[in-house]
């Protein structure tokens, strides 16, 4: 007599399908998390020169205050941004190309082209995350009176043009300098550098010195 074929009940077939889907979804989640497959948010769009000039005229002109009391710890940074990623990792994924990350969201490969000097790097350790308006510069132009919460927002701002992945030694050259003291080596970026700087200072109500305003005005002339 022929053997009877093994048949699943309707309930068993449903459970099997659910199990297969669960395994597939879990595998997709692991792959996406490890490969950094989730598309990052786009970088902020630069303001127009006209809008930047208007905002620059609205900034208070005042001397820089001293750096007394300043420390980077007063600007809590690299907050969690969800999905196991912190602010730094989000910017590295956003500003890089073909970025792959490990299970902890740390970039392990990719390419990054620095907007400051147009140099391209393939190691995450060769790029820094720069604050367009540096933390120390912000401190000396109004942030020393802020709450810690506002300084934390400033240091992790992904909405304004405040955070960029750039060549590490160029970022170190910039340090806490304003545009009257330092400009990016890539002259073609000066227009965007000026508009971004102005947008950030305007949003946070920071002051500018007269020398800083003059330098920004000159850079806007290249737009």
C-alpha positions as YAML, in Angstrom:
chain: A
units: angstrom
residues:
- id: 1
  name: UNK
  ca: [0.00, 0.00, 0.00]
- id: 2
  name: UNK
  ca: [1.36, 3.43, -0.94]
- id: 3
  name: UNK
  ca: [2.51, 5.64, 1.93]
- id: 4
  name: UNK
  ca: [0.20, 8.51, 2.79]
- id: 5
  name: UNK
  ca: [1.69, 11.95, 2.04]
- id: 6
  name: UNK
  ca: [2.38, 14.29, 4.92]
- id: 7
  name: UNK
  ca: [-0.15, 17.14, 4.89]
- id: 8
  name: UNK
  ca: [-0.22, 20.25, 7.04]
- id: 9
  name: UNK
  ca: [-3.41, 21.56, 8.50]
- id: 10
  name: UNK
  ca: [-4.56, 25.08, 7.62]
- id: 11
  name: UNK
  ca: [-3.40, 26.32, 11.02]
- id: 12
  name: UNK
  ca: [0.01, 24.73, 10.58]
- id: 13
  name: UNK
  ca: [0.41, 26.26, 7.12]
- id: 14
  name: UNK
  ca: [-0.42, 29.72, 8.49]
- id: 15
  name: UNK
  ca: [2.08, 29.33, 11.32]
- id: 16
  name: UNK
  ca: [4.75, 28.18, 8.87]
- id: 17
  name: UNK
  ca: [4.19, 31.22, 6.64]
- id: 18
  name: UNK
  ca: [4.34, 33.53, 9.67]
- id: 19
  name: UNK
  ca: [7.58, 31.90, 10.82]
- id: 20
  name: UNK
  ca: [9.17, 32.25, 7.36]
- id: 21
  name: UNK
  ca: [8.17, 35.92, 7.19]
- id: 22
  name: UNK
  ca: [9.53, 36.57, 10.69]
- id: 23
  name: UNK
  ca: [12.89, 35.01, 9.78]
- id: 24
  name: UNK
  ca: [13.03, 37.03, 6.54]
- id: 25
  name: UNK
  ca: [12.21, 40.29, 8.32]
- id: 26
  name: UNK
  ca: [14.78, 39.61, 11.01]
- id: 27
  name: UNK
  ca: [17.43, 38.91, 8.39]
- id: 28
  name: UNK
  ca: [16.55, 42.13, 6.57]
- id: 29
  name: UNK
  ca: [16.79, 44.11, 9.83]
- id: 30
  name: UNK
  ca: [20.20, 42.63, 10.64]
- id: 31
  name: UNK
  ca: [21.48, 43.27, 7.11]
- id: 32
  name: UNK
  ca: [20.14, 46.80, 7.01]
- id: 33
  name: UNK
  ca: [21.56, 47.63, 10.42]
- id: 34
  name: UNK
  ca: [24.96, 46.20, 9.62]
- id: 35
  name: UNK
  ca: [25.22, 47.68, 6.13]
- id: 36
  name: UNK
  ca: [23.85, 51.08, 6.96]
- id: 37
  name: UNK
  ca: [21.15, 50.55, 4.35]
- id: 38
  name: UNK
  ca: [18.70, 53.06, 5.80]
- id: 39
  name: UNK
  ca: [19.01, 56.23, 3.71]
- id: 40
  name: UNK
  ca: [20.21, 59.10, 5.94]
- id: 41
  name: UNK
  ca: [18.45, 62.42, 6.04]
- id: 42
  name: UNK
  ca: [19.71, 64.84, 3.37]
- id: 43
  name: UNK
  ca: [22.03, 67.67, 4.34]
- id: 44
  name: UNK
  ca: [20.38, 71.08, 4.84]
- id: 45
  name: UNK
  ca: [19.99, 73.09, 1.64]
- id: 46
  name: UNK
  ca: [22.20, 76.24, 1.64]
- id: 47
  name: UNK
  ca: [20.41, 79.57, 1.97]
- id: 48
  name: UNK
  ca: [20.43, 82.04, -0.89]
- id: 49
  name: UNK
  ca: [22.92, 84.89, -0.77]
- id: 50
  name: UNK
  ca: [20.04, 87.37, -0.59]
- id: 51
  name: UNK
  ca: [18.52, 85.66, 2.44]
- id: 52
  name: UNK
  ca: [21.93, 85.39, 4.08]
- id: 53
  name: UNK
  ca: [22.63, 89.11, 3.57]
- id: 54
  name: UNK
  ca: [19.30, 89.95, 5.18]
- id: 55
  name: UNK
  ca: [20.03, 87.68, 8.15]
- id: 56
  name: UNK
  ca: [23.55, 89.07, 8.48]
- id: 57
  name: UNK
  ca: [22.16, 92.60, 8.77]
- id: 58
  name: UNK
  ca: [19.89, 91.37, 11.57]
- id: 59
  name: UNK
  ca: [22.76, 90.00, 13.67]
- id: 60
  name: UNK
  ca: [23.99, 92.03, 16.62]
- id: 61
  name: UNK
  ca: [27.51, 93.34, 16.13]
- id: 62
  name: UNK
  ca: [29.52, 93.11, 19.35]
- id: 63
  name: UNK
  ca: [33.06, 92.25, 20.50]
- id: 64
  name: UNK
  ca: [33.77, 88.63, 21.28]
- id: 65
  name: UNK
  ca: [33.77, 87.88, 24.96]
- id: 66
  name: UNK
  ca: [36.53, 85.89, 26.65]
- id: 67
  name: UNK
  ca: [36.74, 82.11, 26.60]
- id: 68
  name: UNK
  ca: [36.76, 82.02, 30.41]
- id: 69
  name: UNK
  ca: [34.80, 79.04, 31.68]
- id: 70
  name: UNK
  ca: [34.61, 77.33, 28.29]
- id: 71
  name: UNK
  ca: [34.92, 73.58, 27.83]
- id: 72
  name: UNK
  ca: [33.53, 71.21, 25.21]
- id: 73
  name: UNK
  ca: [31.82, 69.31, 28.00]
- id: 74
  name: UNK
  ca: [29.45, 72.25, 28.40]
- id: 75
  name: UNK
  ca: [28.11, 71.39, 24.94]
- id: 76
  name: UNK
  ca: [26.99, 67.75, 25.32]
- id: 77
  name: UNK
  ca: [27.43, 66.26, 21.87]
- id: 78
  name: UNK
  ca: [26.97, 63.13, 19.82]
- id: 79
  name: UNK
  ca: [23.52, 62.41, 21.24]
- id: 80
  name: UNK
  ca: [21.63, 59.26, 20.32]
- id: 81
  name: UNK
  ca: [19.62, 59.79, 17.14]
- id: 82
  name: UNK
  ca: [17.75, 56.49, 17.18]
- id: 83
  name: UNK
  ca: [18.49, 53.16, 15.55]
- id: 84
  name: UNK
  ca: [21.61, 52.78, 17.65]
- id: 85
  name: UNK
  ca: [23.29, 55.74, 15.91]
- id: 86
  name: UNK
  ca: [24.63, 58.91, 17.49]
- id: 87
  name: UNK
  ca: [24.91, 62.34, 15.85]
- id: 88
  name: UNK
  ca: [28.45, 61.77, 14.60]
- id: 89
  name: UNK
  ca: [27.54, 58.49, 12.97]
- id: 90
  name: UNK
  ca: [24.47, 60.02, 11.32]
- id: 91
  name: UNK
  ca: [26.61, 62.76, 9.75]
- id: 92
  name: UNK
  ca: [29.21, 60.24, 8.55]
- id: 93
  name: UNK
  ca: [26.45, 58.23, 6.86]
- id: 94
  name: UNK
  ca: [24.80, 61.37, 5.44]
- id: 95
  name: UNK
  ca: [27.95, 62.97, 4.05]
- id: 96
  name: UNK
  ca: [29.63, 59.79, 2.79]
- id: 97
  name: UNK
  ca: [29.11, 57.60, -0.24]
- id: 98
  name: UNK
  ca: [28.58, 53.82, -0.11]
- id: 99
  name: UNK
  ca: [28.98, 53.94, 3.67]
- id: 100
  name: UNK
  ca: [28.74, 50.60, 5.40]
- id: 101
  name: UNK
  ca: [28.40, 50.29, 9.16]
- id: 102
  name: UNK
  ca: [28.78, 47.57, 11.73]
- id: 103
  name: UNK
  ca: [26.02, 46.37, 14.02]
- id: 104
  name: UNK
  ca: [26.69, 49.33, 16.35]
- id: 105
  name: UNK
  ca: [26.28, 51.90, 13.53]
- id: 106
  name: UNK
  ca: [30.01, 52.63, 13.35]
- id: 107
  name: UNK
  ca: [31.13, 53.26, 9.74]
- id: 108
  name: UNK
  ca: [33.63, 50.65, 8.58]
- id: 109
  name: UNK
  ca: [33.98, 51.68, 4.94]
- id: 110
  name: UNK
  ca: [32.90, 54.34, 2.45]
- id: 111
  name: UNK
  ca: [34.23, 57.51, 0.85]
- id: 112
  name: UNK
  ca: [34.02, 61.05, 2.16]
- id: 113
  name: UNK
  ca: [34.78, 64.21, 0.18]
- id: 114
  name: UNK
  ca: [35.49, 67.20, 2.40]
- id: 115
  name: UNK
  ca: [33.67, 70.39, 1.43]
- id: 116
  name: UNK
  ca: [36.51, 72.45, 2.90]
- id: 117
  name: UNK
  ca: [39.30, 71.21, 0.61]
- id: 118
  name: UNK
  ca: [37.69, 68.78, -1.88]
- id: 119
  name: UNK
  ca: [39.90, 65.94, -0.64]
- id: 120
  name: UNK
  ca: [38.43, 62.43, -0.67]
- id: 121
  name: UNK
  ca: [39.05, 59.89, 2.09]
- id: 122
  name: UNK
  ca: [38.21, 56.23, 2.49]
- id: 123
  name: UNK
  ca: [38.88, 55.81, 6.22]
- id: 124
  name: UNK
  ca: [36.37, 57.21, 8.75]
- id: 125
  name: UNK
  ca: [39.33, 58.14, 10.96]
- id: 126
  name: UNK
  ca: [40.56, 60.60, 8.32]
- id: 127
  name: UNK
  ca: [37.50, 62.83, 8.71]
- id: 128
  name: UNK
  ca: [36.19, 64.88, 11.61]
- id: 129
  name: UNK
  ca: [32.68, 66.10, 12.22]
- id: 130
  name: UNK
  ca: [33.04, 69.86, 12.20]
- id: 131
  name: UNK
  ca: [30.68, 72.35, 13.79]
- id: 132
  name: UNK
  ca: [30.22, 75.10, 11.21]
- id: 133
  name: UNK
  ca: [30.08, 77.62, 14.05]
- id: 134
  name: UNK
  ca: [32.59, 76.07, 16.48]
- id: 135
  name: UNK
  ca: [31.59, 75.45, 20.06]
- id: 136
  name: UNK
  ca: [34.22, 77.84, 21.42]
- id: 137
  name: UNK
  ca: [33.22, 80.51, 18.91]
- id: 138
  name: UNK
  ca: [29.61, 80.14, 20.01]
- id: 139
  name: UNK
  ca: [30.64, 80.40, 23.66]
- id: 140
  name: UNK
  ca: [32.39, 83.72, 22.99]
- id: 141
  name: UNK
  ca: [29.47, 85.13, 21.03]
- id: 142
  name: UNK
  ca: [26.58, 84.39, 23.36]
- id: 143
  name: UNK
  ca: [26.35, 80.70, 24.24]
- id: 144
  name: UNK
  ca: [27.99, 81.06, 27.64]
- id: 145
  name: UNK
  ca: [24.64, 82.42, 28.93]
- id: 146
  name: UNK
  ca: [22.60, 79.54, 27.47]
- id: 147
  name: UNK
  ca: [21.21, 76.58, 29.33]
- id: 148
  name: UNK
  ca: [22.99, 73.27, 28.95]
- id: 149
  name: UNK
  ca: [19.96, 72.01, 27.02]
- id: 150
  name: UNK
  ca: [20.31, 74.75, 24.40]
- id: 151
  name: UNK
  ca: [24.04, 74.16, 24.07]
- id: 152
  name: UNK
  ca: [23.31, 70.46, 23.57]
- id: 153
  name: UNK
  ca: [20.83, 71.29, 20.81]
- id: 154
  name: UNK
  ca: [23.43, 73.50, 19.15]
- id: 155
  name: UNK
  ca: [26.12, 70.82, 19.29]
- id: 156
  name: UNK
  ca: [23.87, 68.14, 17.76]
- id: 157
  name: UNK
  ca: [21.87, 70.23, 15.26]
- id: 158
  name: UNK
  ca: [21.12, 68.18, 12.15]
- id: 159
  name: UNK
  ca: [18.49, 70.62, 10.87]
- id: 160
  name: UNK
  ca: [20.62, 73.72, 10.38]
- id: 161
  name: UNK
  ca: [23.85, 73.59, 8.27]
- id: 162
  name: UNK
  ca: [25.94, 73.11, 11.41]
- id: 163
  name: UNK
  ca: [27.58, 69.68, 11.06]
- id: 164
  name: UNK
  ca: [29.85, 68.44, 8.25]
- id: 165
  name: UNK
  ca: [32.31, 65.58, 7.70]
- id: 166
  name: UNK
  ca: [35.61, 67.26, 6.73]
- id: 167
  name: UNK
  ca: [39.33, 66.49, 6.50]
- id: 168
  name: UNK
  ca: [40.56, 66.08, 10.06]
- id: 169
  name: UNK
  ca: [43.69, 68.25, 9.91]
- id: 170
  name: UNK
  ca: [41.79, 71.04, 8.12]
- id: 171
  name: UNK
  ca: [39.22, 70.97, 10.90]
- id: 172
  name: UNK
  ca: [42.03, 71.24, 13.43]
- id: 173
  name: UNK
  ca: [43.43, 74.26, 11.58]
- id: 174
  name: UNK
  ca: [40.03, 75.91, 11.76]
- id: 175
  name: UNK
  ca: [39.66, 75.21, 15.49]
- id: 176
  name: UNK
  ca: [37.40, 77.90, 17.05]
- id: 177
  name: UNK
  ca: [38.19, 80.60, 14.49]
- id: 178
  name: UNK
  ca: [35.60, 82.86, 12.83]
- id: 179
  name: UNK
  ca: [35.67, 83.72, 9.09]
- id: 180
  name: UNK
  ca: [37.83, 86.81, 9.69]
- id: 181
  name: UNK
  ca: [40.47, 84.47, 11.15]
- id: 182
  name: UNK
  ca: [40.12, 81.37, 8.95]
- id: 183
  name: UNK
  ca: [38.50, 80.40, 5.64]
- id: 184
  name: UNK
  ca: [38.29, 77.01, 3.91]
- id: 185
  name: UNK
  ca: [41.15, 76.28, 1.48]
- id: 186
  name: UNK
  ca: [38.54, 75.58, -1.23]
- id: 187
  name: UNK
  ca: [37.65, 79.09, -2.39]
- id: 188
  name: UNK
  ca: [34.65, 77.86, -4.38]
- id: 189
  name: UNK
  ca: [33.04, 76.86, -1.06]
- id: 190
  name: UNK
  ca: [33.35, 80.33, 0.47]
- id: 191
  name: UNK
  ca: [29.85, 81.39, -0.60]
- id: 192
  name: UNK
  ca: [28.21, 78.38, 1.03]
- id: 193
  name: UNK
  ca: [30.51, 78.67, 4.05]
- id: 194
  name: UNK
  ca: [29.33, 82.24, 4.60]
- id: 195
  name: UNK
  ca: [25.63, 81.49, 4.13]
- id: 196
  name: UNK
  ca: [25.81, 78.45, 6.42]
- id: 197
  name: UNK
  ca: [27.69, 80.39, 9.10]
- id: 198
  name: UNK
  ca: [25.14, 83.21, 8.98]
- id: 199
  name: UNK
  ca: [22.13, 80.86, 9.07]
- id: 200
  name: UNK
  ca: [23.44, 79.12, 12.19]
- id: 201
  name: UNK
  ca: [24.35, 82.34, 14.02]
- id: 202
  name: UNK
  ca: [21.03, 83.93, 13.07]
- id: 203
  name: UNK
  ca: [18.96, 80.97, 14.25]
- id: 204
  name: UNK
  ca: [20.71, 80.86, 17.62]
- id: 205
  name: UNK
  ca: [20.91, 84.63, 18.10]
- id: 206
  name: UNK
  ca: [24.70, 84.73, 18.32]
- id: 207
  name: UNK
  ca: [26.64, 87.95, 17.82]
- id: 208
  name: UNK
  ca: [29.27, 88.80, 15.20]
- id: 209
  name: UNK
  ca: [32.21, 91.16, 15.40]
- id: 210
  name: UNK
  ca: [32.63, 93.93, 12.84]
- id: 211
  name: UNK
  ca: [35.66, 92.11, 11.35]
- id: 212
  name: UNK
  ca: [33.63, 88.91, 11.14]
- id: 213
  name: UNK
  ca: [30.73, 90.70, 9.42]
- id: 214
  name: UNK
  ca: [33.11, 92.28, 6.91]
- id: 215
  name: UNK
  ca: [34.66, 88.90, 6.10]
- id: 216
  name: UNK
  ca: [31.24, 87.31, 5.66]
- id: 217
  name: UNK
  ca: [30.11, 90.16, 3.39]
- id: 218
  name: UNK
  ca: [33.22, 89.69, 1.23]
- id: 219
  name: UNK
  ca: [32.60, 85.94, 1.00]
- id: 220
  name: UNK
  ca: [28.97, 86.51, -0.02]
- id: 221
  name: UNK
  ca: [30.35, 88.55, -2.90]
- id: 222
  name: UNK
  ca: [31.51, 85.25, -4.44]
- id: 223
  name: UNK
  ca: [27.97, 83.87, -4.63]
...
